[in-house]
Structures are given as C-alpha cells and as structure tokens.
mmCIF file of C-alpha atoms and ligand atoms in Angstrom:
data_model
loop_
_atom_site.group_PDB
_atom_site.id
_atom_site.type_symbol
_atom_site.label_atom_id
_atom_site.label_comp_id
_atom_site.label_asym_id
_atom_site.label_seq_id
_atom_site.Cartn_x
_atom_site.Cartn_y
_atom_site.Cartn_z
ATOM 1 C CA MET A 1281 -19.654 16.849 -11.545
ATOM 2 C CA THR A 1282 -18.032 13.362 -11.269
ATOM 3 C CA LYS A 1283 -17.365 12.280 -7.684
ATOM 4 C CA ARG A 1284 -13.811 11.685 -6.565
ATOM 5 C CA GLN A 1285 -13.226 8.112 -5.584
ATOM 6 C CA ILE A 1286 -10.980 7.378 -2.595
ATOM 7 C CA ALA A 1287 -10.089 3.720 -1.694
ATOM 8 C CA LEU A 1288 -9.730 2.540 1.867
ATOM 9 C CA VAL A 1289 -7.234 -0.234 1.865
ATOM 10 C CA GLY A 1290 -5.795 -2.173 4.842
ATOM 11 C CA ASN A 1291 -5.215 -5.609 6.389
ATOM 12 C CA PRO A 1292 -8.163 -7.486 7.906
ATOM 13 C CA ASN A 1293 -8.912 -6.221 11.518
ATOM 14 C CA SER A 1294 -7.004 -2.962 11.039
ATOM 15 C CA GLY A 1295 -10.247 -1.116 11.747
ATOM 16 C CA LYS A 1296 -11.162 -0.369 8.160
ATOM 17 C CA THR A 1297 -14.888 -1.069 8.517
ATOM 18 C CA SER A 1298 -15.054 0.997 11.637
ATOM 19 C CA LEU A 1299 -13.389 3.965 9.927
ATOM 20 C CA PHE A 1300 -15.506 3.598 6.834
ATOM 21 C CA ASN A 1301 -18.634 3.600 8.918
ATOM 22 C CA GLU A 1302 -17.466 6.604 10.892
ATOM 23 C CA LEU A 1303 -16.641 8.545 7.710
ATOM 24 C CA THR A 1304 -19.771 7.722 5.682
ATOM 25 C CA GLY A 1305 -22.437 7.226 8.508
ATOM 26 C CA THR A 1306 -25.530 5.600 7.125
ATOM 27 C CA ASN A 1307 -24.944 6.736 3.629
ATOM 28 C CA GLN A 1308 -23.607 3.396 2.065
ATOM 29 C CA SER A 1309 -24.361 1.133 -0.891
ATOM 30 C CA VAL A 1310 -23.487 -2.473 -0.701
ATOM 31 C CA GLY A 1311 -23.219 -5.058 -3.532
ATOM 32 C CA ASN A 1312 -20.746 -7.639 -4.871
ATOM 33 C CA TRP A 1313 -17.605 -7.323 -6.968
ATOM 34 C CA PRO A 1314 -18.102 -8.655 -10.404
ATOM 35 C CA GLY A 1315 -17.587 -12.403 -10.706
ATOM 36 C CA VAL A 1316 -16.756 -13.093 -7.069
ATOM 37 C CA THR A 1317 -18.682 -13.340 -3.883
ATOM 38 C CA VAL A 1318 -16.679 -10.562 -2.312
ATOM 39 C CA GLU A 1319 -18.756 -7.655 -0.802
ATOM 40 C CA ARG A 1320 -18.346 -4.268 -2.446
ATOM 41 C CA LYS A 1321 -19.186 -1.286 -0.241
ATOM 42 C CA SER A 1322 -19.032 2.395 -1.039
ATOM 43 C CA GLY A 1323 -20.331 5.557 0.505
ATOM 44 C CA ASN A 1324 -19.995 9.299 0.534
ATOM 45 C CA LEU A 1325 -17.985 11.280 2.931
ATOM 46 C CA LYS A 1326 -20.492 12.782 5.414
ATOM 47 C CA GLU A 1327 -19.101 16.287 5.129
ATOM 48 C CA ASN A 1328 -18.673 16.247 1.318
ATOM 49 C CA HIS A 1329 -20.856 14.155 -0.923
ATOM 50 C CA GLN A 1330 -18.392 14.750 -3.919
ATOM 51 C CA ILE A 1331 -16.023 12.331 -2.156
ATOM 52 C CA GLU A 1332 -16.992 8.645 -2.537
ATOM 53 C CA LEU A 1333 -15.193 6.192 -0.369
ATOM 54 C CA GLN A 1334 -14.570 2.722 -1.659
ATOM 55 C CA ASP A 1335 -14.067 0.083 1.096
ATOM 56 C CA LEU A 1336 -11.776 -2.536 -0.486
ATOM 57 C CA PRO A 1337 -11.584 -6.061 1.021
ATOM 58 C CA GLY A 1338 -9.125 -6.536 3.808
ATOM 59 C CA ILE A 1339 -5.848 -7.987 2.391
ATOM 60 C CA TYR A 1340 -2.324 -8.606 3.434
ATOM 61 C CA SER A 1341 -0.676 -8.171 0.106
ATOM 62 C CA LEU A 1342 -1.487 -7.374 -3.619
ATOM 63 C CA SER A 1343 -0.431 -10.772 -4.888
ATOM 64 C CA PRO A 1344 -2.750 -12.473 -7.475
ATOM 65 C CA TYR A 1345 -3.685 -15.503 -5.247
ATOM 66 C CA SER A 1346 -6.965 -14.834 -3.395
ATOM 67 C CA PRO A 1347 -10.217 -13.335 -4.796
ATOM 68 C CA GLU A 1348 -9.989 -10.473 -2.220
ATOM 69 C CA GLU A 1349 -6.481 -9.588 -3.425
ATOM 70 C CA GLY A 1350 -7.438 -9.917 -7.026
ATOM 71 C CA VAL A 1351 -10.436 -7.487 -6.552
ATOM 72 C CA ALA A 1352 -8.383 -5.027 -4.875
ATOM 73 C CA ARG A 1353 -5.645 -5.165 -7.517
ATOM 74 C CA ASP A 1354 -7.927 -4.829 -10.397
ATOM 75 C CA TYR A 1355 -9.719 -1.873 -8.843
ATOM 76 C CA LEU A 1356 -6.483 -0.064 -7.863
ATOM 77 C CA LEU A 1357 -4.967 -0.541 -11.331
ATOM 78 C CA GLU A 1358 -7.960 -0.120 -13.503
ATOM 79 C CA GLU A 1359 -10.463 2.121 -11.875
ATOM 80 C CA HIS A 1360 -7.847 4.881 -11.166
ATOM 81 C CA PRO A 1361 -9.030 6.160 -7.733
ATOM 82 C CA HIS A 1362 -8.095 9.742 -7.013
ATOM 83 C CA ARG A 1363 -6.335 8.886 -3.694
ATOM 84 C CA LEU A 1364 -5.734 5.940 -1.254
ATOM 85 C CA LEU A 1365 -6.052 5.836 2.380
ATOM 86 C CA ASN A 1366 -4.159 3.027 3.844
ATOM 87 C CA ILE A 1367 -5.298 1.985 7.309
ATOM 88 C CA VAL A 1368 -2.596 0.373 9.395
ATOM 89 C CA ASP A 1369 -3.000 -1.381 12.816
ATOM 90 C CA GLY A 1370 -0.434 0.520 14.893
ATOM 91 C CA THR A 1371 -0.169 -2.481 17.308
ATOM 92 C CA ASN A 1372 1.136 -4.607 14.397
ATOM 93 C CA LEU A 1373 3.017 -2.156 12.460
ATOM 94 C CA GLU A 1374 5.594 -4.344 10.685
ATOM 95 C CA ARG A 1375 3.196 -6.810 9.340
ATOM 96 C CA ASN A 1376 0.650 -4.042 8.131
ATOM 97 C CA LEU A 1377 3.392 -1.931 6.434
ATOM 98 C CA TYR A 1378 4.106 -4.828 4.049
ATOM 99 C CA LEU A 1379 0.989 -3.959 2.179
ATOM 100 C CA SER A 1380 1.909 -0.278 2.332
ATOM 101 C CA THR A 1381 5.108 -0.908 0.426
ATOM 102 C CA GLN A 1382 3.108 -2.392 -2.324
ATOM 103 C CA LEU A 1383 0.505 0.299 -2.401
ATOM 104 C CA LEU A 1384 3.197 3.012 -2.660
ATOM 105 C CA GLU A 1385 4.328 1.436 -5.968
ATOM 106 C CA LEU A 1386 0.931 1.932 -7.546
ATOM 107 C CA GLY A 1387 1.652 5.675 -8.316
ATOM 108 C CA ILE A 1388 -1.622 6.892 -6.665
ATOM 109 C CA PRO A 1389 -1.375 9.643 -4.066
ATOM 110 C CA MET A 1390 -1.708 8.112 -0.704
ATOM 111 C CA ALA A 1391 -1.893 8.797 2.997
ATOM 112 C CA ILE A 1392 -1.465 6.237 5.837
ATOM 113 C CA ALA A 1393 -3.659 6.248 8.947
ATOM 114 C CA ILE A 1394 -2.089 4.432 11.917
ATOM 115 C CA ASN A 1395 -5.161 3.182 13.758
ATOM 116 C CA MET A 1396 -5.561 1.684 17.320
ATOM 117 C CA MET A 1397 -3.376 4.475 18.817
ATOM 118 C CA ASP A 1398 -5.406 4.060 22.071
ATOM 119 C CA VAL A 1399 -4.003 0.541 22.386
ATOM 120 C CA VAL A 1400 -0.516 1.654 21.253
ATOM 121 C CA VAL A 1401 -0.354 4.302 23.961
ATOM 122 C CA LYS A 1402 -1.781 1.964 26.567
ATOM 123 C CA GLU A 1403 0.919 -0.559 25.753
ATOM 124 C CA GLY A 1404 3.609 2.081 26.370
ATOM 125 C CA THR A 1405 4.728 2.394 22.874
ATOM 126 C CA ILE A 1406 5.551 5.715 21.054
ATOM 127 C CA ILE A 1407 5.208 5.769 17.288
ATOM 128 C CA ASN A 1408 7.029 8.690 15.608
ATOM 129 C CA CYS A 1409 4.668 9.358 12.678
ATOM 130 C CA GLU A 1410 6.971 12.166 11.340
ATOM 131 C CA LYS A 1411 9.797 9.637 10.903
ATOM 132 C CA LEU A 1412 7.490 7.012 9.295
ATOM 133 C CA ALA A 1413 6.242 9.788 6.994
ATOM 134 C CA TYR A 1414 9.730 10.775 6.041
ATOM 135 C CA GLY A 1415 10.801 7.191 5.287
ATOM 136 C CA LEU A 1416 7.717 6.387 3.293
ATOM 137 C CA GLY A 1417 7.291 9.693 1.570
ATOM 138 C CA VAL A 1418 3.610 10.079 2.352
ATOM 139 C CA PRO A 1419 1.644 11.759 5.129
ATOM 140 C CA VAL A 1420 1.201 9.342 8.232
ATOM 141 C CA LEU A 1421 -1.490 10.382 10.628
ATOM 142 C CA PRO A 1422 -2.230 8.672 14.105
ATOM 143 C CA ILE A 1423 -5.952 7.966 14.799
ATOM 144 C CA SER A 1424 -8.129 5.948 17.102
ATOM 145 C CA VAL A 1425 -11.463 5.181 15.453
ATOM 146 C CA VAL A 1426 -12.884 3.937 18.739
ATOM 147 C CA LYS A 1427 -11.855 7.106 20.632
ATOM 148 C CA LYS A 1428 -12.852 9.240 17.447
ATOM 149 C CA SER A 1429 -9.449 10.929 17.657
ATOM 150 C CA GLY A 1430 -7.351 12.222 14.725
ATOM 151 C CA LEU A 1431 -10.372 11.874 12.272
ATOM 152 C CA ASP A 1432 -10.548 15.622 11.301
ATOM 153 C CA LYS A 1433 -7.007 15.398 9.842
ATOM 154 C CA ILE A 1434 -8.119 12.308 7.891
ATOM 155 C CA LYS A 1435 -11.082 14.094 6.431
ATOM 156 C CA GLU A 1436 -8.721 16.927 5.329
ATOM 157 C CA GLN A 1437 -6.494 14.542 3.615
ATOM 158 C CA LEU A 1438 -9.376 12.975 1.785
ATOM 159 C CA GLN A 1439 -10.489 16.243 0.404
ATOM 160 C CA LEU A 1440 -7.109 17.336 -0.875
ATOM 161 C CA GLU A 1441 -6.650 17.984 -4.581
ATOM 162 C CA ASN A 1442 -3.913 15.872 -6.198
ATOM 163 C CA ASN A 1443 -0.723 17.838 -6.938
ATOM 164 C CA LEU A 1444 1.006 17.106 -10.221
ATOM 165 C CA GLY A 1445 4.008 14.822 -9.608
ATOM 166 C CA GLU A 1446 3.114 14.330 -5.933
ATOM 167 C CA LYS A 1447 3.635 10.672 -6.122
ATOM 168 C CA GLU A 1448 6.669 10.472 -8.415
ATOM 169 C CA ILE A 1449 9.419 9.435 -5.973
ATOM 170 C CA ALA A 1450 7.426 8.143 -3.011
ATOM 171 C CA TYR A 1451 8.129 4.500 -3.175
ATOM 172 C CA PRO A 1452 10.757 2.479 -1.257
ATOM 173 C CA ILE A 1453 14.212 2.180 -2.710
ATOM 174 C CA TYR A 1454 15.833 -1.328 -2.294
ATOM 175 C CA ASP A 1455 19.420 -2.889 -2.417
ATOM 176 C CA ASP A 1456 21.539 -1.419 -5.151
ATOM 177 C CA ARG A 1457 21.952 -4.828 -6.872
ATOM 178 C CA LEU A 1458 18.176 -5.099 -7.195
ATOM 179 C CA GLU A 1459 17.730 -1.452 -8.199
ATOM 180 C CA VAL A 1460 20.143 -1.873 -11.125
ATOM 181 C CA ALA A 1461 18.025 -4.732 -12.368
ATOM 182 C CA LEU A 1462 14.777 -2.851 -11.909
ATOM 183 C CA ASN A 1463 16.233 0.067 -13.706
ATOM 184 C CA GLU A 1464 17.072 -2.041 -16.719
ATOM 185 C CA ILE A 1465 13.636 -3.657 -16.844
ATOM 186 C CA GLU A 1466 11.971 -0.155 -16.572
ATOM 187 C CA GLY A 1467 13.960 0.813 -19.627
ATOM 188 C CA LEU A 1468 12.555 -2.139 -21.561
ATOM 189 C CA ILE A 1469 8.994 -1.606 -20.710
ATOM 190 C CA LYS A 1470 8.427 2.135 -20.216
ATOM 191 C CA ALA A 1471 6.830 2.497 -23.634
ATOM 192 C CA TYR A 1472 4.152 0.002 -22.752
ATOM 193 C CA VAL A 1473 2.815 1.174 -19.394
ATOM 194 C CA PRO A 1474 1.490 4.464 -17.906
ATOM 195 C CA LYS A 1475 4.357 6.438 -16.368
ATOM 196 C CA HIS A 1476 2.875 6.450 -12.787
ATOM 197 C CA GLN A 1477 2.520 2.707 -12.830
ATOM 198 C CA LEU A 1478 6.009 1.911 -14.091
ATOM 199 C CA ARG A 1479 7.428 0.924 -10.747
ATOM 200 C CA TRP A 1480 4.496 -1.444 -10.079
ATOM 201 C CA PHE A 1481 4.855 -3.215 -13.411
ATOM 202 C CA THR A 1482 8.617 -3.531 -13.133
ATOM 203 C CA ILE A 1483 8.459 -5.155 -9.801
ATOM 204 C CA LYS A 1484 5.647 -7.373 -10.760
ATOM 205 C CA LEU A 1485 7.756 -8.517 -13.791
ATOM 206 C CA PHE A 1486 10.644 -9.155 -11.609
ATOM 207 C CA GLU A 1487 8.532 -11.314 -9.322
ATOM 208 C CA ARG A 1488 7.299 -13.189 -12.514
ATOM 209 C CA ASP A 1489 3.731 -12.375 -11.432
ATOM 210 C CA VAL A 1490 1.710 -14.561 -13.833
ATOM 211 C CA LYS A 1491 -1.196 -12.311 -14.246
ATOM 212 C CA VAL A 1492 1.064 -9.291 -15.062
ATOM 213 C CA VAL A 1493 3.174 -11.346 -17.503
ATOM 214 C CA GLU A 1494 -0.058 -12.520 -19.205
ATOM 215 C CA LYS A 1495 -1.663 -9.211 -19.440
ATOM 216 C CA MET A 1496 1.348 -7.255 -20.729
ATOM 217 C CA THR A 1497 1.865 -9.160 -23.990
ATOM 218 C CA LEU A 1498 5.477 -8.043 -24.365
ATOM 219 C CA SER A 1499 7.407 -9.287 -27.370
ATOM 220 C CA LYS A 1500 9.309 -12.556 -27.035
ATOM 221 C CA ASP A 1501 12.623 -10.594 -27.240
ATOM 222 C CA ILE A 1502 11.709 -8.307 -24.432
ATOM 223 C CA GLN A 1503 10.521 -11.134 -22.337
ATOM 224 C CA ALA A 1504 13.707 -12.967 -22.869
ATOM 225 C CA GLU A 1505 15.807 -9.917 -21.897
ATOM 226 C CA ILE A 1506 13.785 -9.509 -18.793
ATOM 227 C CA GLU A 1507 14.304 -13.170 -17.847
ATOM 228 C CA GLU A 1508 18.069 -12.794 -18.428
ATOM 229 C CA ILE A 1509 18.150 -9.687 -16.043
ATOM 230 C CA ILE A 1510 16.193 -11.617 -13.394
ATOM 231 C CA GLN A 1511 18.383 -14.675 -13.625
ATOM 232 C CA ILE A 1512 21.577 -12.671 -13.305
ATOM 233 C CA THR A 1513 20.204 -10.897 -10.182
ATOM 234 C CA GLU A 1514 19.060 -14.106 -8.731
ATOM 235 C CA LYS A 1515 22.506 -15.515 -9.002
ATOM 236 C CA ILE A 1516 24.154 -12.423 -7.533
ATOM 237 C CA MET A 1517 21.683 -12.241 -4.669
ATOM 238 C CA ASP A 1518 21.449 -16.048 -4.247
ATOM 239 C CA GLU A 1519 17.589 -16.124 -4.123
ATOM 240 C CA ASP A 1520 14.634 -16.353 -6.501
ATOM 241 C CA GLY A 1521 13.057 -13.208 -7.773
ATOM 242 C CA GLU A 1522 9.996 -13.304 -5.725
ATOM 243 C CA SER A 1523 11.854 -13.966 -2.476
ATOM 244 C CA ILE A 1524 14.324 -11.152 -3.321
ATOM 245 C CA ILE A 1525 11.423 -8.681 -3.464
ATOM 246 C CA ILE A 1526 9.758 -10.082 -0.257
ATOM 247 C CA ASN A 1527 13.047 -9.862 1.683
ATOM 248 C CA GLU A 1528 13.795 -6.362 0.409
ATOM 249 C CA ARG A 1529 10.338 -5.222 1.619
ATOM 250 C CA TYR A 1530 10.836 -6.720 5.034
ATOM 251 C CA ASP A 1531 14.337 -5.254 5.393
ATOM 252 C CA PHE A 1532 13.050 -1.783 4.419
ATOM 253 C CA ILE A 1533 10.211 -2.085 6.918
ATOM 254 C CA SER A 1534 12.220 -3.326 9.805
ATOM 255 C CA GLN A 1535 14.797 -0.576 9.393
ATOM 256 C CA LEU A 1536 12.011 2.066 9.282
ATOM 257 C CA VAL A 1537 10.136 0.674 12.234
ATOM 258 C CA ALA A 1538 13.374 0.395 14.328
ATOM 259 C CA LEU A 1539 13.950 4.156 13.752
ATOM 260 C CA SER A 1540 10.301 5.080 14.408
ATOM 261 C CA ILE A 1541 9.111 3.044 17.464
ATOM 262 C CA VAL A 1542 10.071 3.483 21.061
ATOM 263 C CA LYS A 1543 8.824 1.130 23.789
ATOM 264 C CA GLU A 1544 8.489 2.273 27.402
ATOM 265 C CA LYS A 1545 10.309 -0.848 28.633
ATOM 266 C CA ASP A 1546 13.388 0.216 26.502
ATOM 267 C CA PHE A 1547 13.444 3.453 28.389
ATOM 268 C CA LYS A 1548 13.309 1.714 31.704
ATOM 269 C CA LEU A 1549 16.139 -0.542 30.778
ATOM 270 C CA THR A 1550 18.284 2.373 29.878
ATOM 271 C CA VAL A 1551 17.787 4.467 33.059
ATOM 272 C CA SER A 1552 17.917 1.632 35.523
HETATM 273 C C1 BGO B 242 -14.365 -5.822 17.443
HETATM 274 N N1 BGO B 242 -9.101 1.067 18.793
HETATM 275 C C2 BGO B 242 -9.482 -0.030 19.368
HETATM 276 N N2 BGO B 242 -9.166 -0.382 20.637
HETATM 277 N N3 BGO B 242 -10.170 -0.909 18.588
HETATM 278 C C3 BGO B 242 -10.507 -0.618 17.326
HETATM 279 C C4 BGO B 242 -10.221 0.594 16.809
HETATM 280 C C5 BGO B 242 -9.437 1.538 17.598
HETATM 281 O O1 BGO B 242 -9.011 2.591 17.120
HETATM 282 N N4 BGO B 242 -10.663 0.649 15.576
HETATM 283 C C6 BGO B 242 -11.296 -0.565 15.409
HETATM 284 N N5 BGO B 242 -11.212 -1.271 16.437
HETATM 285 P P1 BGO B 242 -12.938 -3.670 11.975
HETATM 286 P P2 BGO B 242 -11.595 -4.512 9.538
HETATM 287 C C7 BGO B 242 -14.442 -6.368 18.721
HETATM 288 O O2 BGO B 242 -15.225 -5.985 16.590
HETATM 289 O O3 BGO B 242 -13.373 -2.200 11.692
HETATM 290 C C8 BGO B 242 -11.738 -2.663 16.733
HETATM 291 O O4 BGO B 242 -11.488 -5.991 9.550
HETATM 292 C C9 BGO B 242 -15.385 -7.295 19.089
HETATM 293 N N6 BGO B 242 -16.396 -7.657 18.144
HETATM 294 O O5 BGO B 242 -14.139 -2.375 17.147
HETATM 295 O O6 BGO B 242 -14.024 -4.734 11.917
HETATM 296 C C10 BGO B 242 -13.262 -2.831 16.175
HETATM 297 O O7 BGO B 242 -12.800 -3.857 8.878
HETATM 298 C C11 BGO B 242 -15.358 -7.861 20.249
HETATM 299 O O8 BGO B 242 -13.328 -4.994 17.169
HETATM 300 O O9 BGO B 242 -11.668 -4.066 11.108
HETATM 301 C C12 BGO B 242 -13.210 -4.407 15.913
HETATM 302 O O10 BGO B 242 -10.372 -3.811 9.108
HETATM 303 C C13 BGO B 242 -14.457 -7.455 21.282
HETATM 304 O O11 BGO B 242 -10.925 -3.512 15.863
HETATM 305 C C14 BGO B 242 -11.714 -4.607 15.532
HETATM 306 C C15 BGO B 242 -13.458 -6.567 20.970
HETATM 307 O O12 BGO B 242 -12.263 -3.581 13.430
HETATM 308 C C16 BGO B 242 -11.633 -4.766 13.945
HETATM 309 C C17 BGO B 242 -13.514 -5.980 19.681
HETATM 310 C C18 BGO B 242 -17.343 -8.589 18.429
#
C-alpha cells in the first residue's frame, strides 16, 4: 500500500520542526531537495506508519524568489500531497495567515494548527478558532507543541480520508472588481490546468508570476487576452497586478483577525 503524504507548511519559527519531531519521533529520514542545498526531512506518523509527513522548509510566501519557496511550491504543485497541515504562530497571526491564504488556493485539503497557544493565553489573548475556521473554510485547531496540548486532534486530522469536493470552495474571495477579472481569466485557462488548481494558476497569472507564465505555454492570443484583463483591472483599482493581490490578501486577513481575536486589555478598557 502506498503511503499517504502529508506536508507540514509554515513560516520560520512557527514551531514546525518541534511539531514534526513530536509527531514522528526518531523515525525520520533527512536528505536534500534536488538541485538546492535545502534540507529535506520526512518521517512516519508515530501512531500510523502509512502516513508520511513531509517537513517543507519554513517560508513566508509561495512566490518564486527564494530556493526554499521554490522547493515548497514545486512539491505542493507537482507531488500531490494527500493533505496539508499549515502551522501558524498564534502570537503573530496576521503575518502567518498570509501564507495560509496562498496555501488555500492550491486545492489540497488542509487544516490549520495555531501553535504557541501557551504564549497566546499568557499574553491575555483569546483566539476564536471557530470564527477563523468559518472564515477560512478549513478546520483550525489550537495547539501548544511545548505543552503537548491539542496534538491528539492534529493526529486525527492527519489520518482523515479526503472527501470528494472537500476543497472546492475553501479559498478567500476578494474584491468584486478583482473577482470579475479572475473569473474571466479562469474561463480562458480552465482547459489547460487541473480543476483543483484553477484558482492557483489564475491568481499567479494575474500576478504575472514569471515561472507560471513560462510553464503554462499558453497561446499568444490567450496571453494577450489575459494581459488586457489585468491592465483593465489595474486601471480600475489603480495598482499593479501583484500589489492588488497582496493588498487583497492583507485586507481579507485583517478583517478575519479583527473578528477572531480578543485581547484582555480591550476588555479592561470597556469595563473601566
Ligand atoms: C527555541 N510554545 C512555545 N512557548 N514555544 C514553542 C512552541 C509552543 O507551542 N512550539 C515551538 N516553540 P521550531 P520552525 C528556543 O528553539 O520548531 C519554540 O522554525 C531556544 N532555542 O522550542 O524550531 C521552539 O521549525 C531558546 O524555540 O520552529 C523554538 O518552524 C530559547 O519556538 C521556537 C527559547 O520552533 C521555534 C526558545 C535555542
């Protein structure tokens, strides 16, 4: 029986290595990713050796600029992991969720583990994981690797079978003006990309991501049509394509975080 591959993805210092070690124990193999000096680590889930965890390099985004991001991107797009576990540092939620918005677009079933909850609680912050889960469309589980809390729920998630269609609508929806453009680009490219990766490729084309544009080998006519759609949207929204996407991601995250976080000091201010 082939093992199910599950990728652990997160920002540097989110606690990814600590979680990977906790879930796999001593049962790990270490090498390098092909062509780059970036360490590749995998290991079986202690409780179920049919589940292989792939520890991806710590990254802030899935842009094509650094070797770490390149390795993570290629793996996620080409090696088709069964599931993703996105580890997020709960003390730095807004910054960490930037990567999450990109991971959601890959069309792979995913869960989010909010780590460092021991620190979050100590700082007097309440994170409403149900609200985050509702807004992001995927399970969000609070954990503390150091305190070993919440890890049973993570193991349950990792062992879930994938449901057909599970991932279809779980990605952030942005400003209407952008969504109209993305919808038009989707129509132009849908015959050329796997259905579950359509959102990813559409957004990358809108950003004029060089590697994706090179790889897709679209006809000159389609490329010109896409460029026209981007330019019209840039004019309407008064920004370049890449900045439009970055700003939309941050707007989406800051609205979601504002709804999902309560700080103790806010309480004190209201009652005094
Ligand atoms: C040091 N809670 C707390 N409080 N800390 C955690 C948790 C948690 O749930 N999970 C991880 N950490 P990595 P990446 C350290 O190494 O797993 C800590 O980059 C130190 N080191 O112990 O390495 C973890 O793989 C000296 O902290 O993250 C580690 O994602 C003093 O977060 C750090 C204090 O974890 C990063 C901490 C010499």
